[in-house]
Short mmCIF file of C-alpha atoms in Angstrom, two decimals:
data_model
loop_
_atom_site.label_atom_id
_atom_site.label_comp_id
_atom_site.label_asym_id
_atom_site.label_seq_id
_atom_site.Cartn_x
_atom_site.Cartn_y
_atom_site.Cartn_z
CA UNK A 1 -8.66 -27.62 5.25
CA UNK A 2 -7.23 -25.45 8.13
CA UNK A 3 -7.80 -21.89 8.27
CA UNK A 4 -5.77 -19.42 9.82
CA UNK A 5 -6.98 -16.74 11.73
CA UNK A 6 -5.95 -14.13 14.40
CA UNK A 7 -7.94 -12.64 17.63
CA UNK A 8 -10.18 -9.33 17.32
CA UNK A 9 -11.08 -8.01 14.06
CA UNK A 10 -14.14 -7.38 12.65
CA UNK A 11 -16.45 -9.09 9.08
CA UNK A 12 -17.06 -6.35 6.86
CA UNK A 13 -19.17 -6.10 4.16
CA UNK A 14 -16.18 -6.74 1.09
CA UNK A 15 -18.14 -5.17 -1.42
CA UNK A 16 -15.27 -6.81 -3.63
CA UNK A 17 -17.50 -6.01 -6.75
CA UNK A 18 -14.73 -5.53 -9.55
CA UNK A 19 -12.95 -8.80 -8.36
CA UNK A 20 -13.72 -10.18 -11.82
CA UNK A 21 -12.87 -7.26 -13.82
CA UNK A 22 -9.35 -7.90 -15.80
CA UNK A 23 -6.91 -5.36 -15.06
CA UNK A 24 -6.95 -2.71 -17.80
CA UNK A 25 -4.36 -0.04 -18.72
CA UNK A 26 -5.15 3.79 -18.95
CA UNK A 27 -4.36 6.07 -21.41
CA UNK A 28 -1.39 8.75 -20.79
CA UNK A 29 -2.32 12.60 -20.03
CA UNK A 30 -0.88 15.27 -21.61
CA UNK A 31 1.06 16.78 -18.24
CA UNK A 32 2.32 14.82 -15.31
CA UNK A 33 2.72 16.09 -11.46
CA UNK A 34 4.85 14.02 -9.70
CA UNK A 35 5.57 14.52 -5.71
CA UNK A 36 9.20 14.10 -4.93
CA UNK A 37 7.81 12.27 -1.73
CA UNK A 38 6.16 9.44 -2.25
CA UNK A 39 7.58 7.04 0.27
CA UNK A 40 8.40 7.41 4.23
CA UNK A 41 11.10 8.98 4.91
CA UNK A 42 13.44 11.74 3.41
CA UNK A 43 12.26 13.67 0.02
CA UNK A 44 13.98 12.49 -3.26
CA UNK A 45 16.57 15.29 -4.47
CA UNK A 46 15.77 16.37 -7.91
CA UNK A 47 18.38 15.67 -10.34
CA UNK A 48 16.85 17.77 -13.77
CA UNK A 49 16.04 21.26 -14.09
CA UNK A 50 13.28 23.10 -16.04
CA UNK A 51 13.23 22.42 -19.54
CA UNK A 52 15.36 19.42 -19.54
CA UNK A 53 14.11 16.23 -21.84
CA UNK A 54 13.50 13.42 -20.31
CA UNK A 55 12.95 9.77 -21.23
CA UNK A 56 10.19 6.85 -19.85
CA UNK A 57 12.20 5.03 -16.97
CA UNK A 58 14.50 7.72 -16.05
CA UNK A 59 15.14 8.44 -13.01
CA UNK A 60 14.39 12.56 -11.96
CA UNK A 61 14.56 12.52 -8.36
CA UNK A 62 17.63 10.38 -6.08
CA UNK A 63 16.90 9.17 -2.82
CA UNK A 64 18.72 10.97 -0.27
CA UNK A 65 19.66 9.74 3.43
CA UNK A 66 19.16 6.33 4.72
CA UNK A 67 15.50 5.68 3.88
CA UNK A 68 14.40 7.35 0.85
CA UNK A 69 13.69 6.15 -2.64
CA UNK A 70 14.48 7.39 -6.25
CA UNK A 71 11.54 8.98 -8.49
CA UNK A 72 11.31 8.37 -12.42
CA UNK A 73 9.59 9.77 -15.18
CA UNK A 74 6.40 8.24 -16.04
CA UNK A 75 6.52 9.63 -19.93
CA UNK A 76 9.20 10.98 -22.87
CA UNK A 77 8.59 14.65 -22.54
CA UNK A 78 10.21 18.42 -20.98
CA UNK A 79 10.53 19.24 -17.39
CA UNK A 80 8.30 22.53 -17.42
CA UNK A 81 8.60 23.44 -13.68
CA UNK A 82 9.88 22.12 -10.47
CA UNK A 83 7.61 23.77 -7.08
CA UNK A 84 5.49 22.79 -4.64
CA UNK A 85 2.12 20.83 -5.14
CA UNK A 86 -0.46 19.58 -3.04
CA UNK A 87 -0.57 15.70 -2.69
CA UNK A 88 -3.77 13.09 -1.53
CA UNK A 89 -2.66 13.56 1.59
CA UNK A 90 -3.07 17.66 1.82
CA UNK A 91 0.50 18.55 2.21
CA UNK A 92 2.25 20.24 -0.27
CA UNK A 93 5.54 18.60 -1.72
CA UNK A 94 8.25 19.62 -3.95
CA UNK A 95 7.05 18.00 -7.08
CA UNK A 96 8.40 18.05 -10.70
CA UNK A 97 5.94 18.77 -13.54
CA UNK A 98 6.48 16.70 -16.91
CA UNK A 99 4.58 17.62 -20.52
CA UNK A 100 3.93 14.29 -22.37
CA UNK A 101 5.98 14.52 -25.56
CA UNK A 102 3.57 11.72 -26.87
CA UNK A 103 7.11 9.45 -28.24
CA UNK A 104 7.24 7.22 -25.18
CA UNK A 105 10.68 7.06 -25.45
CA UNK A 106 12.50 5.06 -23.01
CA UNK A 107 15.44 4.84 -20.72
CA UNK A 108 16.56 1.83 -21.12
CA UNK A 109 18.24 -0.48 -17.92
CA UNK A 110 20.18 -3.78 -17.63
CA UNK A 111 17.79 -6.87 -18.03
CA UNK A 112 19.22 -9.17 -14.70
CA UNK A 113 19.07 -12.79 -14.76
CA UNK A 114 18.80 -13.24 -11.13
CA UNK A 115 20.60 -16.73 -10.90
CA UNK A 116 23.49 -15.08 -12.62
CA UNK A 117 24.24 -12.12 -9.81
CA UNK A 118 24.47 -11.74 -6.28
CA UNK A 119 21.91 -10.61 -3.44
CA UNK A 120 23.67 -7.16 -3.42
CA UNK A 121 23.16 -6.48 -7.29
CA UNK A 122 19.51 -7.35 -6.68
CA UNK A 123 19.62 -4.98 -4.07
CA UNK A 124 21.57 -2.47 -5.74
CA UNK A 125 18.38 -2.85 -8.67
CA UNK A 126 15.93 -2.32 -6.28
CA UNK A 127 17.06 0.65 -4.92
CA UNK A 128 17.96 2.16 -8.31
CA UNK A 129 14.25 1.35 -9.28
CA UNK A 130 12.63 3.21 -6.68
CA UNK A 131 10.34 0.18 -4.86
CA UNK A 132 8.27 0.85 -1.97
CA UNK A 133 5.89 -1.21 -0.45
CA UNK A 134 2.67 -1.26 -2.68
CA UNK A 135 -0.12 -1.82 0.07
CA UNK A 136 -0.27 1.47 1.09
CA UNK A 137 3.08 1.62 3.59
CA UNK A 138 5.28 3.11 1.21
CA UNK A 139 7.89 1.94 2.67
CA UNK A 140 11.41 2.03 0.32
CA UNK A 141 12.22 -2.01 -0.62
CA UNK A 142 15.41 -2.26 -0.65
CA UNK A 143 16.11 -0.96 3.05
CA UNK A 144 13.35 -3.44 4.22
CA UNK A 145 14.89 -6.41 2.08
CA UNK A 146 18.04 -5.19 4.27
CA UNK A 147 17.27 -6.24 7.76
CA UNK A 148 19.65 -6.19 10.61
CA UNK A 149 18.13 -9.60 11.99
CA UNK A 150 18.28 -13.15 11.10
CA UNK A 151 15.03 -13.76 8.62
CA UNK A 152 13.82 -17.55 8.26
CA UNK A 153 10.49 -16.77 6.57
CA UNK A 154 9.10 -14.46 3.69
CA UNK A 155 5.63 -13.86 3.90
CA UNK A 156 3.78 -12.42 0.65
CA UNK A 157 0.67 -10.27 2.32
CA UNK A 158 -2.39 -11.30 -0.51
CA UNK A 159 -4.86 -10.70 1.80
CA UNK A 160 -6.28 -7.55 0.66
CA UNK A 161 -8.66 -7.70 3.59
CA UNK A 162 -10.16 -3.62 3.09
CA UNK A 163 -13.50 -3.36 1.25
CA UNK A 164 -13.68 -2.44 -2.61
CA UNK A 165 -10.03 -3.29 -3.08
CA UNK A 166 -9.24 -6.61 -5.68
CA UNK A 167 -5.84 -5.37 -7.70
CA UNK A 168 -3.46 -7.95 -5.55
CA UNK A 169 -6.91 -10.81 -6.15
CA UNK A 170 -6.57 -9.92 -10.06
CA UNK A 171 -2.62 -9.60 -9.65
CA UNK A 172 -2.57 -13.55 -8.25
CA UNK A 173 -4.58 -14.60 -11.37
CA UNK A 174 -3.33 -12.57 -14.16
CA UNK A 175 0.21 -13.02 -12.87
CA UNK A 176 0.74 -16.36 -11.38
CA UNK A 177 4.08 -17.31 -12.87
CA UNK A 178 5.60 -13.51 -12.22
CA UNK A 179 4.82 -13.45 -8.95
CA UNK A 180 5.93 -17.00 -8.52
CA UNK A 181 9.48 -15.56 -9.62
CA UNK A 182 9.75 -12.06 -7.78
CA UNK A 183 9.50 -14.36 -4.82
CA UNK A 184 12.27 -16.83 -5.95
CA UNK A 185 14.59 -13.11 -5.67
CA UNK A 186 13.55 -12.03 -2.74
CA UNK A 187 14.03 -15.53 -1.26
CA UNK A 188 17.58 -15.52 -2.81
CA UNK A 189 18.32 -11.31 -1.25
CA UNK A 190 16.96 -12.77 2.24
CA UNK A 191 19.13 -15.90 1.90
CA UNK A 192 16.60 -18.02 3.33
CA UNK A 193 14.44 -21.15 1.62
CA UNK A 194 11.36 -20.56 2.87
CA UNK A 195 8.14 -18.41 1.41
CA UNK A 196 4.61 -18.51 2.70
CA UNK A 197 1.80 -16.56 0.94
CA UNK A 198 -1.25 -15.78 3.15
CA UNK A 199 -4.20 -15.57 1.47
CA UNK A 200 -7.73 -14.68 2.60
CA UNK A 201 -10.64 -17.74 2.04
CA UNK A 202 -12.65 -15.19 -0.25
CA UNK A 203 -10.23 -15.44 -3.01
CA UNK A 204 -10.25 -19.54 -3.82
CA UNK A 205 -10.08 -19.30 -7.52
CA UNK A 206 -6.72 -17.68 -6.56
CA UNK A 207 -5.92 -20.08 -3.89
CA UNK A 208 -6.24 -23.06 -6.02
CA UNK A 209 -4.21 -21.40 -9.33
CA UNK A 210 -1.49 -20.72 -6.65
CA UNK A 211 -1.57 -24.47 -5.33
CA UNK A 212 -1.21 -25.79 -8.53
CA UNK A 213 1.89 -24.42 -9.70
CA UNK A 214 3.72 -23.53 -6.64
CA UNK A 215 7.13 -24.80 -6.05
CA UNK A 216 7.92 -27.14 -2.28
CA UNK A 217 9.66 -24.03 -0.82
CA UNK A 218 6.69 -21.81 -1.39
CA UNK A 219 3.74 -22.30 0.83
CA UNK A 220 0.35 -21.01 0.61
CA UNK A 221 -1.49 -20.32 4.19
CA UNK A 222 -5.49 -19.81 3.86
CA UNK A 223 -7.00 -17.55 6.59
CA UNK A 224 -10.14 -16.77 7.40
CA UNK A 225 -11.48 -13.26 5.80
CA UNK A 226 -11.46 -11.06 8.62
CA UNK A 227 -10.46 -7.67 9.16
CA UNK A 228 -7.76 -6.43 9.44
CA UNK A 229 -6.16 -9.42 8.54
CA UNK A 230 -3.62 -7.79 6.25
CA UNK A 231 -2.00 -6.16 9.02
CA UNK A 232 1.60 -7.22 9.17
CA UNK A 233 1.11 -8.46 12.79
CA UNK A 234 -1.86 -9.69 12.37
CA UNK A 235 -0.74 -11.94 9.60
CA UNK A 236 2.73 -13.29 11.79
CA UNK A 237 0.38 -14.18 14.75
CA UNK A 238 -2.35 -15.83 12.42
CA UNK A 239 0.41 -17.87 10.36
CA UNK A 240 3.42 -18.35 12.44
CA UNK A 241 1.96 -17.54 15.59
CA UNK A 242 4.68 -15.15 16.59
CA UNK A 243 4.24 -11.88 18.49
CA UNK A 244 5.90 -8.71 17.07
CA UNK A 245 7.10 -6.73 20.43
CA UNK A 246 5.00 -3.63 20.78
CA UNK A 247 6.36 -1.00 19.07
CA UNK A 248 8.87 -4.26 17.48
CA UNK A 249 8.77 -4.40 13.78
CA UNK A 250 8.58 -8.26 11.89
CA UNK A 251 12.49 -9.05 10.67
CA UNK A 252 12.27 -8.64 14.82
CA UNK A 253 10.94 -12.11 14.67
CA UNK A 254 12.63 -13.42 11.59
CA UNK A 255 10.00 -12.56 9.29
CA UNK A 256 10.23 -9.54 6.00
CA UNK A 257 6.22 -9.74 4.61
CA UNK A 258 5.64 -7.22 0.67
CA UNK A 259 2.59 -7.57 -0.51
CA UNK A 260 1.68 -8.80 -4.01
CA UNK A 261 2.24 -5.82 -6.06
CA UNK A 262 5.79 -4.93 -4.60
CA UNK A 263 6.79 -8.36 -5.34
CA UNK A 264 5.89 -7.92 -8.80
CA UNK A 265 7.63 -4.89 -8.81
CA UNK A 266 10.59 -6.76 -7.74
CA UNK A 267 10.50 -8.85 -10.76
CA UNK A 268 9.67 -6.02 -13.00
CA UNK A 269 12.98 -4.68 -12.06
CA UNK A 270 15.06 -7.22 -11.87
CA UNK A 271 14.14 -9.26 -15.22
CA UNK A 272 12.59 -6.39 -17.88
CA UNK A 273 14.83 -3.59 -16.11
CA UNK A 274 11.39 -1.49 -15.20
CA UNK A 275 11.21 1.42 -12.78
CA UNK A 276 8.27 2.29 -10.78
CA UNK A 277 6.26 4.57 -13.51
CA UNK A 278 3.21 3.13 -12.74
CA UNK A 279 0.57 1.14 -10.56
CA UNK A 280 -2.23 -1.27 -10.16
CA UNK A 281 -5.71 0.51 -8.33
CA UNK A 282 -8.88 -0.45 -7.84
CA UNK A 283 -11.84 2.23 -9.08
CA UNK A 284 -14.54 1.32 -6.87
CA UNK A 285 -17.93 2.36 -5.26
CA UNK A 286 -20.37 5.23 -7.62
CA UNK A 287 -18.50 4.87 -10.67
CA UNK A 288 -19.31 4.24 -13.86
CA UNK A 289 -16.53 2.30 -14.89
CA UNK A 290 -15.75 0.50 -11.81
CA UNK A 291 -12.82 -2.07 -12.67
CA UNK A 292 -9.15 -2.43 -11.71
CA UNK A 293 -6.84 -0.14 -13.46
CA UNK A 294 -2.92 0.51 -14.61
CA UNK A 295 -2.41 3.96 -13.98
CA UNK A 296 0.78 6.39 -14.31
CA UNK A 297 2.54 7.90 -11.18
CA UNK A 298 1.68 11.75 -11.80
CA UNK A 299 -1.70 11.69 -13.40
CA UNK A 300 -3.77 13.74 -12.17
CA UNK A 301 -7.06 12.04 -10.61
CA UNK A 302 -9.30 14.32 -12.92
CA UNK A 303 -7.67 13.00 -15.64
CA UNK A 304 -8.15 9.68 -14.48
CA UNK A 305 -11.85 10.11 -13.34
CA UNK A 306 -12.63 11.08 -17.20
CA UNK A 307 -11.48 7.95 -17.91
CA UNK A 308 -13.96 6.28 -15.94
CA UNK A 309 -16.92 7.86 -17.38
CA UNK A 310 -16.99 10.12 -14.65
CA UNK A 311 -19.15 10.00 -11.64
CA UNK A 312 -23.11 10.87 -10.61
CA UNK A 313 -23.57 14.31 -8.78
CA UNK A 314 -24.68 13.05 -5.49
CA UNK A 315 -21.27 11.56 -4.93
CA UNK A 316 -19.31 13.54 -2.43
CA UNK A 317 -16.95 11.84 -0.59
CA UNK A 318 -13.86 10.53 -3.10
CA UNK A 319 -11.36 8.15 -1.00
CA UNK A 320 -7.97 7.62 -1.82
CA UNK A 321 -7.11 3.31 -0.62
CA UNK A 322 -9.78 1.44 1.28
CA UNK A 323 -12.84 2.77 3.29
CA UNK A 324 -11.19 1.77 6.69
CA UNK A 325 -7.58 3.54 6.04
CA UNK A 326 -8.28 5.58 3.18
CA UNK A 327 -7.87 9.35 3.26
CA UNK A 328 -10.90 11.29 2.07
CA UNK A 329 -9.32 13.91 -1.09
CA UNK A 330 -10.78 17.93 -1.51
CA UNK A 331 -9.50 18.36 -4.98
CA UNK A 332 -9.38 16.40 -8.01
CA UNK A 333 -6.26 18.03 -8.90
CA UNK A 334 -4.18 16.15 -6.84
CA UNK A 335 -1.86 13.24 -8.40
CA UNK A 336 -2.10 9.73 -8.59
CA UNK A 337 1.46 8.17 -7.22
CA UNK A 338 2.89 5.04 -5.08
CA UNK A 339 0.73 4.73 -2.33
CA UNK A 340 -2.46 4.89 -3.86
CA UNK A 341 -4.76 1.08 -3.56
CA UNK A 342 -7.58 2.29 -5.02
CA UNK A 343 -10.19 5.36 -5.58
CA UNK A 344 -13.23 5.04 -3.88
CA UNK A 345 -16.37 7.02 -5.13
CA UNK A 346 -18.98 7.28 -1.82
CA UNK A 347 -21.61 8.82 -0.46
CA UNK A 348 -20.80 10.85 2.78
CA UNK A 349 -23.88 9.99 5.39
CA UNK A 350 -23.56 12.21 8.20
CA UNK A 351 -23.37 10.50 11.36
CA UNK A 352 -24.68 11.95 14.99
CA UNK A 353 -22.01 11.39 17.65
CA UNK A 354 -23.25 10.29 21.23
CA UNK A 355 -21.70 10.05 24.58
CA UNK A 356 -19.77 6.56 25.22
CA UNK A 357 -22.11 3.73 26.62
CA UNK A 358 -18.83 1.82 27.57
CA UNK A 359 -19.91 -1.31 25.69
CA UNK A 360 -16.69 -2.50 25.23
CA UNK A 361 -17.34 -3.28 21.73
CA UNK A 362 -14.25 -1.74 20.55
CA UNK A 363 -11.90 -3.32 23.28
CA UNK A 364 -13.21 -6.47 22.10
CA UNK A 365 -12.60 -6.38 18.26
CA UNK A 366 -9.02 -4.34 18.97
CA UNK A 367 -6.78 -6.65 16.66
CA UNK A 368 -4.00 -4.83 18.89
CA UNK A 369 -4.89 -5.71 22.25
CA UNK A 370 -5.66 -1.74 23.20
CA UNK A 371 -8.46 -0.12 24.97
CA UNK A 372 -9.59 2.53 22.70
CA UNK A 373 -12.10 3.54 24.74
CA UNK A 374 -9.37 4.65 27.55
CA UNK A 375 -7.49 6.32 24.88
CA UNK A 376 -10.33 8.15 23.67
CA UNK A 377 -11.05 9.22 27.49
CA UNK A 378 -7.46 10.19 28.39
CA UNK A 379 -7.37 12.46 25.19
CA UNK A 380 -10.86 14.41 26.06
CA UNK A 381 -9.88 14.89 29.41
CA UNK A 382 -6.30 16.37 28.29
CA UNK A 383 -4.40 13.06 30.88
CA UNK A 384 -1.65 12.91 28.86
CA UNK A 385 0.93 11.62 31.54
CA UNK A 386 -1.45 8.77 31.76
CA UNK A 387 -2.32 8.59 28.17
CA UNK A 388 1.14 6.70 27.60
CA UNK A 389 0.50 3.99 29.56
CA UNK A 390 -2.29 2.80 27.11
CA UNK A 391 0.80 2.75 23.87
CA UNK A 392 -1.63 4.22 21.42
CA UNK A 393 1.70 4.13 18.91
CA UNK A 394 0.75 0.56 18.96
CA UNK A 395 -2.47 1.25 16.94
CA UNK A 396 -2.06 0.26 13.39
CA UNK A 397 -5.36 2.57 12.57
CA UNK A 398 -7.30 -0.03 11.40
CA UNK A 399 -10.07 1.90 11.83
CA UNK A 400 -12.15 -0.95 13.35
CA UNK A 401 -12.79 0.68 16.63
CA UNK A 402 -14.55 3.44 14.93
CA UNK A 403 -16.61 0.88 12.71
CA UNK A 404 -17.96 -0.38 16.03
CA UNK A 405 -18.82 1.70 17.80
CA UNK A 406 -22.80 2.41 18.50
CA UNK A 407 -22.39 6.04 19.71
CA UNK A 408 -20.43 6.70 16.25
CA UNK A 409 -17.46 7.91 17.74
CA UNK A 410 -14.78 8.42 15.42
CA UNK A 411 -12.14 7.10 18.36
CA UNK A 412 -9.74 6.27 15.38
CA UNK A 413 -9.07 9.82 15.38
CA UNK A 414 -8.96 10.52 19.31
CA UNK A 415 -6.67 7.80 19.15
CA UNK A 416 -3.90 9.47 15.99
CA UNK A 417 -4.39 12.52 18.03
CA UNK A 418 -3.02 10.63 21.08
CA UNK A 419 0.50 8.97 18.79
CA UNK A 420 0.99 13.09 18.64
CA UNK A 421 0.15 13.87 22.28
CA UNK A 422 2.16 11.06 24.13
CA UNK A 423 5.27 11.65 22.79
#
């Protein structure tokens, strides 16, 4: 059986340990916060005020400007403020505060039978359901399902290569035949034939579920688990063997890759007329009920922590996504919304940082092809003329480099310091 692979990377301890926990839905708070920025790009534009009713599904936010995406209610309930909150990642956002009415009402949307419509209603759907890219990216759907190039191939990222994480692993068993058809529309938006799903060799149970009931134009790749193998580029060069141009993006090449869970959000949208109100995560690490979770965009992670039986005292580092590309959080206030993987309960071991030995361990494993090291130089010595000439926006802050490293330099950071600095 052939494997594919790509060159660099690193084998990580998975620590996959909820993999064979079912995915299991939360219960709903009483008050919602949700961040009017959720995506890359522009803000949504609030379209309620304070004290308006709202219903399940509707939308409270509109995209605004060319790559943006719409916000919806999570719950029935009243609008009882709209200011500025701080989000996972520390910034504050305009966000819009919801109390639960406890009805669950709905707004209700068209049901689509995709064979029945054209690519542009699908698109059209998309868009008015608020999509982004699940994996982390954020990135609004329907402006990436609108490429400006000529696409042959699909790719469906199930790779899931960052430590803890196993919602997309559950995701390919608990929703074969969904995913199966979120594909067939994305195919049909793309106008192409041709699907591939990568999939990582730690996950065969899903690999052999998949190759029983795909259809011919849907092929399933099996690649070696390495890290970060999930890395858009990373997967194009491992399947297709095509190089994305630095600082090139993949519909460059022909290719559009969503990972698992926006594909099933496709199909969500298109055939049961659901918006984005909610996500898959992963609860991982010191937790007492570790398991993979449906949670509500707006809920506020204390709210969900309670629901996980809460977590031992010595705990003190709480990561939002994996351990390599997760953000560390300072407040369990924050709220729960698009971009959030999984929550990671760790223990913060403080680590003493030495000089560089110039082992070249992190040129080596660089799935990019950069010198960290150099980077990491030019930055301490202020070079920043020079500094460009190593394209540290290449990085895709895998975080290996740092994971290397013997001297425990956190060069991952030198190196986002450097994006700023060179441009």
């Amino acid at each position: 059986m052939r494997k594919f692979t790509f060159k660099g990377g690193v084998h990580l301890e998975e620590n996959k340990l909820t993999k064979d926990e079912p995915i299991k839905k939360l219960d709903y708070p009483s008050l919602f916060v949700i961040p009017l920025l959720q995506h890359i790009g522009k803000p949504a534009k609030p379209v309620v005020n304070k004290n308006d009713k709202v219903l399940r599904f509707q939308i409270i936010a509109e995209k605004e400007g060319m790559i943006s995406a719409n916000i919806h209610s999570p719950v029935s309930g009243k609008v009882i403020d709209i200011k500025k909150y701080i989000t996972c990642s520390g910034e504050k956002v305009e966000s819009i505060f919801i109390e639960n009415d406890g009805e669950y009402k709905s707004f209700e949307y068209e049901k689509i039978d995709p064979q029945k419509v054209n690519s542009k209603k699908l698109l059209e759907r998309i868009a008015e359901a608020g999509i982004v890219g699940l994996g982390g990216a954020c990135f609004p759907t329907h402006v990436k399902l609108s490429p400006p190039h000529k696409i042959d191939t699909f790719i469906v990222n199930a790779c899931e290569c960052e430590p803890y994480l196993t919602v997309d692993h559950r995701l390919l068993l608990e929703r074969t035949d969904e995913l199966i058809e979120g594909i067939e529309i994305v195919l049909k938006i793309l106008n192409i034939k041709k699907a591939i799903i990568g999939i990582e060799d730690n996950k065969i149970d899903a690999y052999e579920k998949l190759s029983e009931k795909l259809p011919k134009n849907i092929e399933i790749a099996l690649l070696k688990t390495k890290y970060p193998q999930g890395g858009e580029k990373q997967l194009i060069k491992a399947i297709l063997d095509r190089e994305v141009p630095p600082g090139g993006v993949p519909y460059e090449v022909g290719v559009v890759v969503h990972n698992v869970g926006t594909v099933l959000a496709i199909r969500d949208a298109v055939y049961e007329g659901k918006t984005l109100v909610e996500r898959v995560f992963t609860a991982s690490g010191y937790v007492r009920k570790a398991g993979n979770y449906i949670a509500p965009i707006g809920m506020k992670l204390k709210d969900i922590i309670s629901q996980l039986g809460g977590i031992p005292e010595f705990i003190n580092k709480i990561v939002i996504g994996g351990p390599m590309m997760g953000v560390a959080i300072s407040s369990l206030e924050v709220p729960f919304t698009k971009s959030v993987t999984g929550i990671l309960f760790l223990e913060n071991l403080k680590k003493e940082e030495y000089e560089c030995i110039r082992c070249s361990r992190c040129v080596d494993i660089c799935p990019m092809n950069l010198l960290p090291t150099e980077i990491y130089r030019k930055v301490k010595k202020k070079d920043y003329i020079n500094l460009k000439n190593l394209y540290p926006e290449d990085c895709i802050e895998c975080g290996s480099c740092s994971y290397v490293c013997p001297s425990k330099i956190e060069l991952i950071q030198y190196i986002k310091l450097a994006k700023i600095l060179a441009k």
